[in-house]
Coordinates of C-alpha atoms and ligand atoms in Angstrom, one line a residue:
X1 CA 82.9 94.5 127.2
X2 CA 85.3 94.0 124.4
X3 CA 88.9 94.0 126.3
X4 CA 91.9 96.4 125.3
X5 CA 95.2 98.2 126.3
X6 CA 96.5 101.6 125.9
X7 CA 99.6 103.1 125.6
X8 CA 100.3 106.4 125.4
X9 CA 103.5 107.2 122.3
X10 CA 105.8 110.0 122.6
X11 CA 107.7 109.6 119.9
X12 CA 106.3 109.3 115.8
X13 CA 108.6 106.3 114.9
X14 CA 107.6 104.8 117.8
X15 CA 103.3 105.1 116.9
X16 CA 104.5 104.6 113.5
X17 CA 106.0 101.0 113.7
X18 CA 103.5 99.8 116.4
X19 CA 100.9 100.4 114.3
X20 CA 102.5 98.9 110.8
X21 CA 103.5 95.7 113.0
X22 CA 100.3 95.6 114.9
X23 CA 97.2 94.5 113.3
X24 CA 95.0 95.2 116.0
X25 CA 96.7 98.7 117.3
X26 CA 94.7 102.0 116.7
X27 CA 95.6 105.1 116.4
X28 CA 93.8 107.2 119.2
X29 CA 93.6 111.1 119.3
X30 CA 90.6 113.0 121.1
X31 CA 88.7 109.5 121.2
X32 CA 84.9 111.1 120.3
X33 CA 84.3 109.0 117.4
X34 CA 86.7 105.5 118.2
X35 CA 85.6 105.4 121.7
X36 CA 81.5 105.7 120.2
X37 CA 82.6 103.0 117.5
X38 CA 84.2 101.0 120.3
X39 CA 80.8 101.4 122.3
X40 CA 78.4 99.9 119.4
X41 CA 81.1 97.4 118.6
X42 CA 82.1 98.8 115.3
X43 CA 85.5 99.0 116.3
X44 CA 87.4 96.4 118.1
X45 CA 90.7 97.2 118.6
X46 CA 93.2 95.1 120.7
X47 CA 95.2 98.3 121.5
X48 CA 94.8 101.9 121.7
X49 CA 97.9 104.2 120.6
X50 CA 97.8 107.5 122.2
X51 CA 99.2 110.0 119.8
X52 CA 97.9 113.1 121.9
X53 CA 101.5 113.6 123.2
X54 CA 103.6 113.6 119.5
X55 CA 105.0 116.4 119.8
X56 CA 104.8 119.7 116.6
X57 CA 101.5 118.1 115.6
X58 CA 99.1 120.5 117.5
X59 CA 100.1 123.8 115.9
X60 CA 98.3 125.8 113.2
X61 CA 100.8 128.1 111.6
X62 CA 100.1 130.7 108.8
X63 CA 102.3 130.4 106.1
X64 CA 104.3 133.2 104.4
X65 CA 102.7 132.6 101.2
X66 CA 99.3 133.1 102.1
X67 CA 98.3 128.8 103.6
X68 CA 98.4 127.3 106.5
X69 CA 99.6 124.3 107.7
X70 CA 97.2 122.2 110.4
X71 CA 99.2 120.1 112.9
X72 CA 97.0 116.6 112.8
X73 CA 96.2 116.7 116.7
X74 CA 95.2 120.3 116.5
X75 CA 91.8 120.7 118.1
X76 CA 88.4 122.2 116.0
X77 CA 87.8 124.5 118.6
X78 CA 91.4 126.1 118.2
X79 CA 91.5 125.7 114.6
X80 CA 88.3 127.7 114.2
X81 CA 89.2 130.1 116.7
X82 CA 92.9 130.6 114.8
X83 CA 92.8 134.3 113.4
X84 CA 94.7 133.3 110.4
X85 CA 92.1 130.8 109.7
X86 CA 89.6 132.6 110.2
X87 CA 90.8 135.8 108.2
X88 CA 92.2 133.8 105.3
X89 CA 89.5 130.6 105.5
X90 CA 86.3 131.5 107.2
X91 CA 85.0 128.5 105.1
X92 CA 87.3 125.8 107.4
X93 CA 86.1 128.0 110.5
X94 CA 82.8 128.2 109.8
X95 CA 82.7 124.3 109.0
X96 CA 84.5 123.8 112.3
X97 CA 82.0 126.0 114.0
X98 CA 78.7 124.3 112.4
X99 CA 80.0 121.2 113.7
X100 CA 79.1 118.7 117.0
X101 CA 79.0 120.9 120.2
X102 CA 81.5 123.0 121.6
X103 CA 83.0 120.2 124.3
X104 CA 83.5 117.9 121.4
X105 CA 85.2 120.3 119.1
X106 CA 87.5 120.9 122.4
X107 CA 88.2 117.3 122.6
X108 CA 88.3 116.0 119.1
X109 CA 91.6 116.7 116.4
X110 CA 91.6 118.0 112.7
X111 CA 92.7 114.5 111.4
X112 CA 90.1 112.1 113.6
X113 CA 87.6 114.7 112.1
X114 CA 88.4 113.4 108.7
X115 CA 89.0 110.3 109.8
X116 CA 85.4 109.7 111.0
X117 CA 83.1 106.9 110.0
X118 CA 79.7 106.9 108.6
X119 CA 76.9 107.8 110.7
X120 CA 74.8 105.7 108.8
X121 CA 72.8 103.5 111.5
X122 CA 72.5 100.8 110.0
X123 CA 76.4 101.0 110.8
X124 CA 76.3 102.5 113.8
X125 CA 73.6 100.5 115.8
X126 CA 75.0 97.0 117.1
X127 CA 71.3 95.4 115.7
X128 CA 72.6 92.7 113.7
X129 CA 71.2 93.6 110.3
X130 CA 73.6 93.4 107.1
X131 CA 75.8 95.9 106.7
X132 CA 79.0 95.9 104.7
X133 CA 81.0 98.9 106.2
X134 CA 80.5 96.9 109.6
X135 CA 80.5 92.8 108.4
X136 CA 82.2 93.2 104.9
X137 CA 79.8 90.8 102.1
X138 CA 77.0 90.8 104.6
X139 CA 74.8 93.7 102.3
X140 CA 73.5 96.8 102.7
X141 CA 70.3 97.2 104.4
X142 CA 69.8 101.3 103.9
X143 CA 70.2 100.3 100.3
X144 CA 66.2 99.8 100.2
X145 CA 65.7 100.6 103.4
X146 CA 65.8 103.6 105.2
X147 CA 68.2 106.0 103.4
X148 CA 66.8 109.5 103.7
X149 CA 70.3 110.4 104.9
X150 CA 72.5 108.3 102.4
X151 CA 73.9 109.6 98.9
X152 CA 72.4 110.9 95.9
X153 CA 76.1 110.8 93.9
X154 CA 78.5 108.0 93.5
X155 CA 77.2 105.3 95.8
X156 CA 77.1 101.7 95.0
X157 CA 75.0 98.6 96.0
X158 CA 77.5 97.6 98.3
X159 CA 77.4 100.9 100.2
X160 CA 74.9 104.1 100.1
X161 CA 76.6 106.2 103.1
X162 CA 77.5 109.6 103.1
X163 CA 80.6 110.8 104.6
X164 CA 79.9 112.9 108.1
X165 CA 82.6 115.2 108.2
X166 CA 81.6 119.3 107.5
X167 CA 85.6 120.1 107.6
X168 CA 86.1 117.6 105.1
X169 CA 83.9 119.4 103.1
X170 CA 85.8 122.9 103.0
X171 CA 89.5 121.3 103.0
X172 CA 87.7 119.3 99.4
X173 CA 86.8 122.6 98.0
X174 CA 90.6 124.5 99.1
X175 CA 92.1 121.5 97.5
X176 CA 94.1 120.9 100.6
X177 CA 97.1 118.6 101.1
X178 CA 97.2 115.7 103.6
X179 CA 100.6 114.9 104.7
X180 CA 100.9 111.3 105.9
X181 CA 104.3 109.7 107.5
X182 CA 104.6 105.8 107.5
X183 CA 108.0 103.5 107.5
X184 CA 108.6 104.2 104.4
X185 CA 108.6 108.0 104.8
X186 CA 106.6 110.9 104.2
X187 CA 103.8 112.1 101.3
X188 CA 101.2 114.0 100.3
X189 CA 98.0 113.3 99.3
X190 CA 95.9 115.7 97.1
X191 CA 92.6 115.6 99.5
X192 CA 90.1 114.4 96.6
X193 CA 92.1 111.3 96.6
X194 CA 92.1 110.7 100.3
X195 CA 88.4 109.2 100.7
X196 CA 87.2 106.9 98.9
X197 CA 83.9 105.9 97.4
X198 CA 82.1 102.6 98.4
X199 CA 82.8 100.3 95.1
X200 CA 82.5 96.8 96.2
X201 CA 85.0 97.9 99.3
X202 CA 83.2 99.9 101.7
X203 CA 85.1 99.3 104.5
X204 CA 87.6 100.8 103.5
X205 CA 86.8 105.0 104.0
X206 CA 89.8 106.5 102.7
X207 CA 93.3 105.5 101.4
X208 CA 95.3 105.3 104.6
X209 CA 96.9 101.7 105.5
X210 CA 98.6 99.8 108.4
X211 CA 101.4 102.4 109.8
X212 CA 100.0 105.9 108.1
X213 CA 99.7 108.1 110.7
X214 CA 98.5 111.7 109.4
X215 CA 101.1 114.5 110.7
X216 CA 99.2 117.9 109.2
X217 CA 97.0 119.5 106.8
X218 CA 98.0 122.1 104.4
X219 CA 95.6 124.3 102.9
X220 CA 97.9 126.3 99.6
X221 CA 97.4 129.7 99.1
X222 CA 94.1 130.3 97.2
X223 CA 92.8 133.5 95.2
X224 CA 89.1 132.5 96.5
X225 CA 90.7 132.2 100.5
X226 CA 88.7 135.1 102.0
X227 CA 85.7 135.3 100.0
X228 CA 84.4 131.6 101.5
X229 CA 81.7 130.6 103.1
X230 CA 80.2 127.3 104.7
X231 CA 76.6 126.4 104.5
X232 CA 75.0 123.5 106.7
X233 CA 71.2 122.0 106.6
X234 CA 70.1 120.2 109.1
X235 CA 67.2 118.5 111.1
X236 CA 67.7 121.0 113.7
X237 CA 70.0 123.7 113.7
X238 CA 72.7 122.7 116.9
X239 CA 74.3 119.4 117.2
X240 CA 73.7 117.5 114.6
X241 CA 75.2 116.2 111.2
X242 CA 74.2 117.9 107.8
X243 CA 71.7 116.1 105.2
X244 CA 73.2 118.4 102.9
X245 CA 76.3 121.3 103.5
X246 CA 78.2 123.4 101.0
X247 CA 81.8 124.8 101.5
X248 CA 82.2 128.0 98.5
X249 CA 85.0 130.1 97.5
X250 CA 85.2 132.5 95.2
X251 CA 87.5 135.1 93.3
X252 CA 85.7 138.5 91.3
X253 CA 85.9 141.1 89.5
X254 CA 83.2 143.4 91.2
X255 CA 79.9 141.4 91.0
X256 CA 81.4 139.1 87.9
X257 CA 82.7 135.4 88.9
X258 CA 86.2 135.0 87.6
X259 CA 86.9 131.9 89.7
X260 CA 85.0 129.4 91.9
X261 CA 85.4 126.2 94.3
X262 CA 82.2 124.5 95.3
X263 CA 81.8 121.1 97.3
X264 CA 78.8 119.5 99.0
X265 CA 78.6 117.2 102.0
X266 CA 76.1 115.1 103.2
X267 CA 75.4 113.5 99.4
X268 CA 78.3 111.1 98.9
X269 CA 80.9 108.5 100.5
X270 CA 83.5 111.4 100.2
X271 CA 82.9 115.3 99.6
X272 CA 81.9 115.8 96.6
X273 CA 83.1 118.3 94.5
X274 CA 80.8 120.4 91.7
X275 CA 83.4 120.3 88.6
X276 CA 80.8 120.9 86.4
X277 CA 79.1 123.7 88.4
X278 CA 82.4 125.6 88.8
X279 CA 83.4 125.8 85.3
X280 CA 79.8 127.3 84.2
X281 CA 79.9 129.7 87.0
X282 CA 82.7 131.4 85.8
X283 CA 82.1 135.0 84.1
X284 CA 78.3 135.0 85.5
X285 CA 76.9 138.0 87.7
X286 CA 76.1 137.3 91.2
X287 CA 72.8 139.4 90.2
X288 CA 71.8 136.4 87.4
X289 CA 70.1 134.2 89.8
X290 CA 68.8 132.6 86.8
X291 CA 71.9 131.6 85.1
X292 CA 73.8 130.9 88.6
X293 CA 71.1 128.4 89.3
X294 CA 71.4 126.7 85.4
X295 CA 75.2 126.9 86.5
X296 CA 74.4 125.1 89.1
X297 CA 72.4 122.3 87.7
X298 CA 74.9 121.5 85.8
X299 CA 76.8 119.5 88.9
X300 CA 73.2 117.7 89.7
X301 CA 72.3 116.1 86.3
X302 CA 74.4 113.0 87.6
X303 CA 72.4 112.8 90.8
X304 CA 70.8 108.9 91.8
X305 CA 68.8 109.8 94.3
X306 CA 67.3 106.7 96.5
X307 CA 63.7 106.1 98.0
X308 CA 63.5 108.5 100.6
X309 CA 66.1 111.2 99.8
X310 CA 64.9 112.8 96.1
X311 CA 64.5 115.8 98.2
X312 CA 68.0 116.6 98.5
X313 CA 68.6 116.8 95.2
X314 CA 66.9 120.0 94.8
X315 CA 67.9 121.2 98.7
X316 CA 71.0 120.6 97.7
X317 CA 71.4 123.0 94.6
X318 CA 70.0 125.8 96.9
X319 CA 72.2 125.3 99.3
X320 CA 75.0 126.0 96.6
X321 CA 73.3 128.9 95.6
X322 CA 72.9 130.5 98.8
X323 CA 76.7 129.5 100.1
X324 CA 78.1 131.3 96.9
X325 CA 76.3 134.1 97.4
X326 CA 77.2 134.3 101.0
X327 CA 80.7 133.7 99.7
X328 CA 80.2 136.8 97.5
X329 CA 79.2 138.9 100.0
X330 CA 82.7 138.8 101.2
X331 CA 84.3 140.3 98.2
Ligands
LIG1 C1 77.5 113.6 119.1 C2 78.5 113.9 118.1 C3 78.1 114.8 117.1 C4 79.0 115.1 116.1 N1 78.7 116.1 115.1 C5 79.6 116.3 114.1 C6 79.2 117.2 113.1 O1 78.2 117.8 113.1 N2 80.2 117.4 112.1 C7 81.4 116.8 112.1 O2 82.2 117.0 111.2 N3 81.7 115.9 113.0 C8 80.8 115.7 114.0 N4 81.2 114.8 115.0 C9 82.4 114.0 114.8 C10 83.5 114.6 115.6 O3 83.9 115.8 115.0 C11 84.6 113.6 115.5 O4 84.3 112.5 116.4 C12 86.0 114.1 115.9 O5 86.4 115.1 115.0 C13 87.0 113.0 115.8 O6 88.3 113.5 116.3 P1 89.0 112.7 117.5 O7 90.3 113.4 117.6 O8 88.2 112.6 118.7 O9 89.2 111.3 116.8 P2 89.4 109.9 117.4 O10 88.0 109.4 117.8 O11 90.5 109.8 118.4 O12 89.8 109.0 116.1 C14 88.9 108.9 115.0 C15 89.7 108.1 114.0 O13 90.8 108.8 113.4 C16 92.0 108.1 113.5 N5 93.0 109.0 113.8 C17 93.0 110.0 114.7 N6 94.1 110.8 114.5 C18 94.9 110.2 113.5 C19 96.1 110.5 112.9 N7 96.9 111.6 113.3 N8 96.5 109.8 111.8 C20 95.8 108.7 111.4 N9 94.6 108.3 112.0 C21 94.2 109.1 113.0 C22 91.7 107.1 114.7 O14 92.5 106.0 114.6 C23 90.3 106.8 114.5 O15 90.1 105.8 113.5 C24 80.3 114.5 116.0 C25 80.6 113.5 117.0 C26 79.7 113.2 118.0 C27 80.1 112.2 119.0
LIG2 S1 74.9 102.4 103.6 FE1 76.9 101.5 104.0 S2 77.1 101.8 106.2 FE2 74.9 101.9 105.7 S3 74.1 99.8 105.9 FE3 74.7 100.1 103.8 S4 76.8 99.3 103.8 FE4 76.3 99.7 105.9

């Protein structure tokens, strides 16, 4: 049993300094993925901070302009259940929804969800083969090993996990904001610069350091809001992670694209967002199945798929397809 103390903080400058002056202090909201880490000994904290009692960090609020703003310790279950979500993002509820079981999404906040760590178990499992998220320099064993799960885009041969989070997927695609408060003060970080990929650094999941604590989420206004849709594939359909997921959003004019946002889960280190994809989509019918799938494509030339996981490659594309036409149901 790897020992450890708890404390429970009540006020943010308080959680904020113990943790910049504290190597071995984490922070600790709903616990269901630290307290797992904890369990297979990829985490060993010295001391748990208790941030469920901050206060003005559990609220959703809709904002006048059309976005929301996500208190960090609001819980998936009330985030998804949130009318204002739901009416102007289905695409965050619906990747709340498609997400663990109901008692966990009770439990577990907004920012632990995209905090998360790789389900990978070669990380995971407390087995003693290499792995360099878990024992950075000691290699990667999914890298030619089993990697049916791991990434088909921007992996490295220091790391080939994907990242497990479905909300993460939706906020990439909204181009949400993640506000962060440290000593220093607060900023924003545009949320395709918040995870990070592997490079020769995979321990490192995102860009948060010593003393960040995340206070909320903003999701701006978008034209392609309501008209949103989140698509998961999995092993089996309850309870599980996605091998591949896609969060769509669209704007028309009657059945002609004028503007899209497409990102996929379960094929990268981070969300991964379909640039390329997007800007062919625009102007197409969502009748030309033809030319929405060459659209499509377009994202997927850059694929590396490894030994075992080709097959997302083309699972992958149709799950884009049919989570863009969901989303254009909704016009
Ligand atoms: C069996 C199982 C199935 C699951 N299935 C899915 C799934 O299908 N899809 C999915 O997306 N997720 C899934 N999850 C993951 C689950 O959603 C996460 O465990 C949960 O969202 C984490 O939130 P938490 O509040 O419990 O975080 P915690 O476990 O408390 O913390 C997780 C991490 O976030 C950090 N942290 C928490 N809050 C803050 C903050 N405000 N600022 C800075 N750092 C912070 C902690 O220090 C820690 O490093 C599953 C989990 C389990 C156990
Ligand atoms: S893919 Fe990443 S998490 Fe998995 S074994 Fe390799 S280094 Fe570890």
């Amino acid at each position: 049993m790897h020992p450890f103390t708890i404390s429970r903080v009540v006020d943010p400058r308080e959680a904020i300094a113990t943790h910049s002056g504290d190597a071995g202090a984490v922070f600790i909201a709903g616990g269901t993925d630290l307290l797992g880490l904890m369990k297979d000994r990829a985490a060993l904290p010295a001391h748990l901070l208790d941030i469920n009692a901050l206060p003005g960090m559990g609220e959703v609020s809709a904002l006048p302009d059309g976005g929301l703003r996500i208190g960090a310790l609001a819980r998936m279950s009330d985030v998804a259940a949130d009318p204002a979500v739901r009416q102007r993002f289905p695409v965050i509820a619906e990747s709340l929804l498609f997400a663990a079981s109901g008692q966990l999404r009770n439990m577990a906040s907004v920012a632990g969800n995209i905090m998360q760590r790789a389900r990978c178990p070669y990380f995971r499992d407390d087995d003693g083969l290499p792995c360099n998220k878990r024992k950075p320099g000691s290699g990667c064993s999914a890298l030619h090993g089993l990697n049916r799960g791991q990434a088909i885009f921007g992996w490295s041969e220091s790391c080939v996990a994907t990242h497990p989070s479905d909300l993460a997927v939706a906020l990439a695609a909204l181009d949400a904001i993640v506000h962060v408060r440290n000593p220093s003060g607060e900023r924003a970080i545009p949320f395709a610069e918040f995870h990070r990929l592997p490079g020769d650094t995979p321990e490192q999941d995102n860009i948060l350091g010593r003393g960040d604590l995340i206070v909320a989420i903003e999701v701006p206004a978008r034209a392609e809001g309501r008209a949103s849709h989140y698509l998961k594939v999995r092993d089996r359909q309850s309870y599980e992670f996605a091998l591949v997921s896609t969060a769509a959003a669209v704007a028309s004019d009657g059945r002609t694209i004028r503007s899209v946002r497409l990102a996929t889960g379960g094929v990268a280190h981070k969300p991964w967002r379909l640039a390329a994809a997007e800007a062919a989509l625009r102007g197409l019918s969502f009748d030309d199945e033809t030319r929405l799938k060459a659209a499509i494509a377009r994202s997927f030339r850059a694929a590396r798929p490894l030994e075992h996981n080709a097959f997302k490659v083309e699972l992958a594309q149709r799950c884009v397809l049919r989570a863009l036409q969901r989303a254009g149901e909704r016009v």
